[in-house]
Amino acid sequence: MVYMDGCFDTMHYGHANALRQAKACGDKLIVGVVNDAEIRRCKGPPVCNDEERIEMVKACKWVDGVVTDVPYEVTDAFTDELFEKHGVDYVVHGDDPCLLPDGTDAYAYPKRIGRYREIKRTEGVSTTDMIGRLLKMGARAAGEDVEEEEVKEATFCTTSARIAQFGAVKPAPTDAKVVYVHGAFDVFNRGHIDLLRKAKQLGDFVLVGVHADGDVRGRYGAQHPVLNEKERALSVLACRYADECVIGAPATITNDLLTTFNISVVIAEDESAHVIGGKDVNELAVRRGLYATVPREHDCSVLHVAQRIMENRAEFEARNARKTKSESAYYAQKKTMTET
Ligand code: CTP
């Protein structure tokens, strides 16, 4: 059994990729989630609260169990507790330095006794990066003049290997009840997880249509999407309730889509707007009797997440200024993105 801990704030596909690699270091993966108060004390304000972050980690398909309220500063005593109480064999962490306040390595103890494994940190994405992108989006939405060169471009390069690592192992069996759910899935959050969980309950195979960047931009405005369609697809694919993903799916349900993927039902949240340019995007599914709605459980969207950040803008800007320094130092020393 292996153990990985972290904050997993605005959980992104970099975190998911860390959990994927950690899982590959053993047979079972237990994840320790640091609580809000600890994050605030050690790193700055969290964007997502305890409940949301725990929910996000639990929904990741490589996670077998979660330990909550773990300390940010890992002590030898806590590490012993992991070994003895939770049956952990190895502690796993990304290859970015993780230092205690006294400047020593947080994982020195498991390293010394040979019970530490290291995974490669995922390039081009981090909580700092997500907050930075959302701050820019919020500023633009508020009508502020954000210079083009000030906008931090996504540096993550989606390879076919990464898609394969995250993606479905098998296509839908011919007799499967395929549930189709589509949307932007921008800044994957708890609301998305609720929707995919409900989709899974309605069939055997959940196919997720991740709308193309241009469609999302056309629908919501120039500051959308925050993540590009490949990044959005990776977050969806890391979710245990999603079986397969159409990357850059059409915004409107077409005959071709329904027949190609043998779709039995198209579902959507009852409160979301499905009308673009005066036309219901699900109209064909409705007409064919293939449409169903599910209730919205949590009001969470990219706009809500951006709003939280904008409401505490000064704090998040200060947090990011600090974190950007350490991230830049990491990128300055890194040599390759190759993973084992
Ligand atoms: N991680 C990773 N790749 C990233 C971001 C995080 O591999 N792009 C790994 C970290 O190395 C750690 C785990 O994910 O092992 C949990 O990270 P977390 O504690 O949430 O935060 P950070 O390491 O600070 O990452 P971020 O800035 O994204 O919050």
XYZ file of C-alpha atoms and ligand atoms in Angstrom:
369
model
C 0.000 0.000 0.000
C 1.278 3.471 -0.876
C 0.452 6.874 0.565
C 0.500 10.337 -0.964
C -0.538 13.528 0.779
C -1.343 17.031 -0.343
C -3.770 19.932 -0.395
C -5.348 19.106 -3.780
C -6.782 22.603 -4.029
C -8.684 23.379 -7.257
C -7.781 19.778 -8.015
C -6.345 19.590 -11.526
C -5.007 16.947 -13.889
C -1.478 17.492 -12.458
C -2.720 16.232 -9.099
C -4.546 13.393 -10.852
C -1.364 12.470 -12.705
C 0.534 12.431 -9.385
C -2.093 10.054 -7.971
C -1.905 7.902 -11.116
C 1.852 7.569 -10.771
C 1.588 6.967 -7.007
C -0.913 4.166 -7.569
C 1.532 2.550 -9.991
C 4.092 2.376 -7.105
C 1.910 -0.157 -5.258
C -1.370 -2.022 -5.334
C -3.499 0.326 -3.231
C -3.317 4.090 -2.863
C -4.318 5.955 0.287
C -4.377 9.743 0.043
C -3.897 12.152 2.940
C -5.782 15.440 2.553
C -4.578 18.480 4.521
C -7.388 20.514 6.110
C -8.377 24.124 5.392
C -6.893 25.589 8.597
C -3.521 23.925 7.941
C -3.467 25.132 4.317
C -4.307 28.656 5.397
C -1.593 28.564 8.070
C 1.145 27.120 5.845
C 0.347 28.190 2.279
C -2.336 30.858 2.236
C -6.102 30.719 1.670
C -7.504 27.595 0.014
C -9.936 28.083 -2.897
C -11.913 24.911 -2.226
C -12.996 23.832 1.253
C -12.303 20.533 3.064
C -15.492 18.860 1.907
C -14.916 19.801 -1.740
C -11.253 18.806 -1.791
C -11.966 15.448 -0.113
C -14.794 14.811 -2.576
C -12.511 15.629 -5.529
C -9.771 13.267 -4.305
C -12.261 10.458 -3.616
C -13.672 10.792 -7.140
C -10.245 10.242 -8.708
C -10.142 6.780 -10.247
C -6.712 5.874 -8.875
C -7.631 6.530 -5.234
C -8.586 3.641 -2.937
C -8.983 5.514 0.330
C -8.633 8.911 1.977
C -7.232 10.008 5.342
C -8.462 13.467 6.335
C -6.912 16.183 8.524
C -3.335 15.096 7.911
C -0.614 17.552 9.007
C 0.987 19.792 6.382
C 4.313 19.367 8.121
C 4.934 15.629 8.103
C 6.496 14.436 11.367
C 8.328 11.145 12.008
C 5.605 10.213 14.513
C 2.872 10.770 11.926
C 4.819 8.765 9.342
C 5.130 5.890 11.851
C 1.383 6.091 12.396
C 0.882 5.719 8.632
C 3.054 2.606 8.602
C 1.557 1.052 11.736
C -2.073 2.181 11.813
C -2.825 2.447 8.097
C -0.569 -0.370 6.829
C 1.317 1.940 4.448
C 4.483 0.489 2.868
C 5.761 3.547 0.985
C 5.255 7.293 1.109
C 5.171 8.900 -2.345
C 5.645 12.543 -3.338
C 6.392 14.610 -6.427
C 9.994 15.538 -7.232
C 9.546 19.175 -6.196
C 11.391 19.929 -2.926
C 9.103 19.791 0.098
C 10.733 21.539 3.039
C 9.691 21.890 6.691
C 9.873 25.389 8.288
C 13.383 24.593 9.602
C 14.533 23.996 6.011
C 14.847 20.211 6.312
C 13.301 17.736 3.867
C 9.735 16.817 4.919
C 10.245 13.251 3.700
C 13.732 12.702 5.183
C 12.494 9.957 7.529
C 10.790 7.631 5.005
C 13.741 8.297 2.643
C 16.258 7.273 5.323
C 14.503 3.995 6.060
C 13.973 3.174 2.373
C 10.212 3.655 2.387
C 9.944 6.614 0.008
C 9.128 6.676 -3.702
C 9.311 9.738 -5.941
C 7.145 10.551 -8.936
C 7.614 13.196 -11.622
C 5.706 16.428 -11.086
C 3.453 17.314 -14.030
C 4.662 20.242 -16.097
C 2.678 23.369 -16.744
C -0.131 23.059 -14.223
C -0.451 23.834 -10.525
C -2.857 25.402 -8.067
C -0.851 28.600 -8.429
C -1.292 28.438 -12.184
C -5.042 27.752 -11.839
C -5.486 30.672 -9.418
C -3.453 32.868 -11.771
C -5.646 31.937 -14.741
C -8.831 32.486 -12.683
C -7.592 35.874 -11.422
C -7.046 36.955 -15.024
C -10.439 35.646 -16.021
C -12.107 37.457 -13.107
C -10.303 40.685 -13.947
C -11.331 40.476 -17.585
C -14.928 39.636 -16.667
C -14.939 42.745 -14.441
C -13.959 44.778 -17.504
C -10.351 45.391 -16.472
C -7.807 45.842 -19.182
C -5.620 42.743 -18.966
C -2.761 43.098 -21.405
C -2.430 40.113 -23.741
C 1.244 39.560 -22.816
C 0.299 39.536 -19.124
C -1.927 36.515 -19.625
C -0.081 33.371 -18.617
C -0.519 30.906 -21.427
C -0.998 27.231 -20.701
C 2.392 25.568 -20.922
C 1.124 22.030 -20.569
C 1.591 19.951 -23.723
C -0.913 17.133 -24.023
C 0.733 14.071 -25.510
C -1.043 11.014 -26.877
C 0.742 8.976 -24.179
C -0.853 11.106 -21.460
C -4.310 10.736 -22.987
C -3.760 6.958 -23.158
C -2.621 6.852 -19.506
C -5.760 8.693 -18.401
C -8.186 7.271 -20.925
C -10.522 4.330 -21.222
C -9.019 0.882 -21.436
C -11.917 -0.557 -23.418
C -14.583 0.963 -25.666
C -18.252 0.545 -24.671
C -19.516 -3.053 -25.150
C -22.131 -3.228 -27.925
C -24.956 -4.009 -25.469
C -23.989 -1.285 -22.978
C -26.438 1.449 -22.029
C -24.379 4.475 -23.032
C -25.166 7.687 -21.144
C -23.961 10.851 -22.847
C -23.322 14.024 -20.899
C -21.764 17.092 -22.492
C -20.500 20.534 -21.602
C -17.420 22.683 -21.061
C -16.192 20.934 -17.882
C -13.944 23.917 -17.274
C -11.983 23.897 -13.981
C -13.317 20.486 -12.988
C -15.182 20.768 -9.702
C -17.595 19.134 -7.334
C -20.606 20.045 -9.485
C -19.083 18.099 -12.389
C -18.487 15.080 -10.144
C -22.139 15.094 -8.989
C -23.301 15.146 -12.599
C -21.014 12.313 -13.714
C -21.943 10.214 -10.667
C -25.611 10.567 -11.554
C -24.861 9.706 -15.180
C -23.157 6.507 -14.028
C -26.220 5.526 -12.013
C -28.370 5.762 -15.158
C -26.400 3.397 -17.374
C -23.375 1.152 -17.891
C -21.020 3.474 -19.731
C -20.604 7.221 -19.326
C -19.424 9.037 -22.425
C -18.499 12.660 -21.777
C -18.525 15.261 -24.541
C -15.998 17.998 -23.755
C -16.938 20.977 -25.912
C -14.362 22.518 -28.238
C -12.556 25.677 -27.063
C -14.127 27.808 -29.804
C -17.648 26.716 -28.831
C -17.038 27.473 -25.153
C -15.601 30.877 -26.056
C -18.549 31.613 -28.342
C -21.025 30.652 -25.651
C -19.515 32.215 -22.512
C -17.231 34.985 -23.784
C -13.610 35.680 -24.642
C -12.220 34.895 -21.176
C -13.457 31.290 -21.453
C -12.417 28.541 -21.263
C -9.818 28.753 -18.471
C -8.386 25.379 -19.511
C -8.095 24.163 -23.064
C -10.118 21.196 -24.303
C -7.304 18.660 -23.826
C -6.693 19.825 -20.264
C -10.429 19.733 -19.549
C -10.653 16.222 -21.009
C -7.823 14.942 -18.786
C -9.630 16.090 -15.643
C -12.804 14.370 -16.835
C -10.930 11.151 -17.664
C -9.360 11.059 -14.184
C -12.858 10.891 -12.673
C -13.976 7.378 -11.721
C -17.483 7.989 -13.117
C -16.333 8.813 -16.662
C -15.593 5.914 -19.003
C -14.686 7.737 -22.186
C -14.452 11.231 -23.532
C -15.080 12.968 -26.860
C -12.466 15.745 -26.975
C -13.809 18.815 -28.752
C -17.342 17.415 -28.961
C -19.962 19.397 -30.910
C -22.057 21.657 -28.686
C -25.260 20.404 -30.325
C -26.478 16.802 -30.280
C -26.333 15.428 -33.805
C -27.645 12.275 -35.435
C -24.067 11.264 -36.153
C -23.088 11.546 -32.489
C -26.093 9.515 -31.313
C -25.528 6.708 -33.811
C -21.702 6.590 -33.796
C -21.578 6.157 -30.041
C -24.778 4.122 -29.675
C -26.084 6.647 -27.141
C -29.124 5.489 -25.124
C -29.704 8.619 -23.114
C -28.460 12.205 -23.036
C -28.569 13.743 -19.590
C -28.242 17.301 -18.328
C -28.791 19.173 -15.099
C -32.303 20.554 -14.854
C -31.052 24.026 -13.974
C -28.514 24.543 -16.717
C -29.319 26.507 -19.857
C -29.202 24.388 -23.000
C -30.019 27.080 -25.504
C -27.368 28.518 -27.793
C -28.299 31.094 -30.413
C -31.994 30.471 -29.705
C -31.677 26.700 -30.326
C -31.850 23.918 -27.713
C -28.618 21.926 -28.083
C -30.368 18.748 -26.888
C -33.385 19.150 -29.169
C -32.702 16.010 -31.226
C -32.349 13.846 -28.094
C -35.589 15.321 -26.714
C -37.424 14.598 -29.989
C -36.191 10.990 -30.016
C -37.168 10.393 -26.377
C -33.522 10.010 -25.359
C -33.325 12.951 -23.000
C -33.405 13.061 -19.197
C -32.562 15.686 -16.592
C -31.017 15.229 -13.157
C -31.296 17.630 -10.232
C -28.413 19.973 -9.430
C -26.957 19.182 -6.008
C -24.236 21.757 -5.553
C -24.097 25.125 -7.186
C -20.505 25.035 -8.320
C -19.108 26.282 -11.611
C -15.985 27.930 -12.976
C -17.684 31.275 -12.330
C -18.292 30.416 -8.672
C -14.656 29.392 -8.263
C -13.461 32.594 -9.958
C -15.822 34.630 -7.776
C -14.358 33.155 -4.572
C -10.901 34.170 -5.740
C -11.974 37.650 -6.787
C -13.708 38.202 -3.426
C -10.366 37.618 -1.675
C -8.267 38.926 -4.505
C -5.504 40.614 -2.474
C -4.904 37.453 -0.420
C -4.757 35.240 -3.514
C -2.485 37.648 -5.358
C -0.106 37.663 -2.358
C -0.247 33.849 -2.163
C 0.539 33.540 -5.849
C 3.405 36.009 -5.727
C 5.066 33.817 -3.046
C 4.368 30.494 -4.788
C 5.387 31.726 -8.231
C 8.933 32.244 -6.906
C 9.323 28.632 -5.768
C 7.689 27.310 -8.955
C 10.065 29.348 -11.100
C 12.997 27.907 -9.138
C 11.685 24.395 -9.812
C 11.306 25.048 -13.553
C 14.774 26.619 -13.708
C 16.407 23.415 -12.437
C 14.222 20.823 -14.190
C 15.760 19.040 -17.143
C 13.189 16.714 -18.625
C 9.525 15.847 -18.403
C 10.156 12.135 -18.879
C 8.332 9.943 -16.407
C 8.898 6.365 -15.459
N 1.790 17.513 -7.984
C 2.290 17.095 -9.222
N 2.202 17.902 -10.315
C 1.633 19.118 -10.211
C 1.098 19.565 -8.978
C 1.184 18.727 -7.872
O 2.827 15.994 -9.319
N 1.603 19.878 -11.289
C 1.907 16.630 -6.833
C 2.775 17.188 -5.694
O 4.156 16.974 -5.918
C 2.241 16.397 -4.503
C 0.778 16.175 -4.855
O 0.636 16.459 -6.256
O 2.893 15.138 -4.399
C -0.152 17.044 -4.048
O 0.203 18.401 -4.275
P -0.336 19.577 -3.335
O 0.103 19.363 -1.947
O -1.778 19.725 -3.522
O 0.328 20.889 -3.832
P 1.585 21.376 -4.558
O 2.681 20.404 -4.564
O 1.921 22.725 -3.977
O 0.991 21.585 -5.987
P 0.021 22.774 -6.409
O 0.863 24.000 -6.536
O -0.601 22.371 -7.687
O -0.995 22.911 -5.296
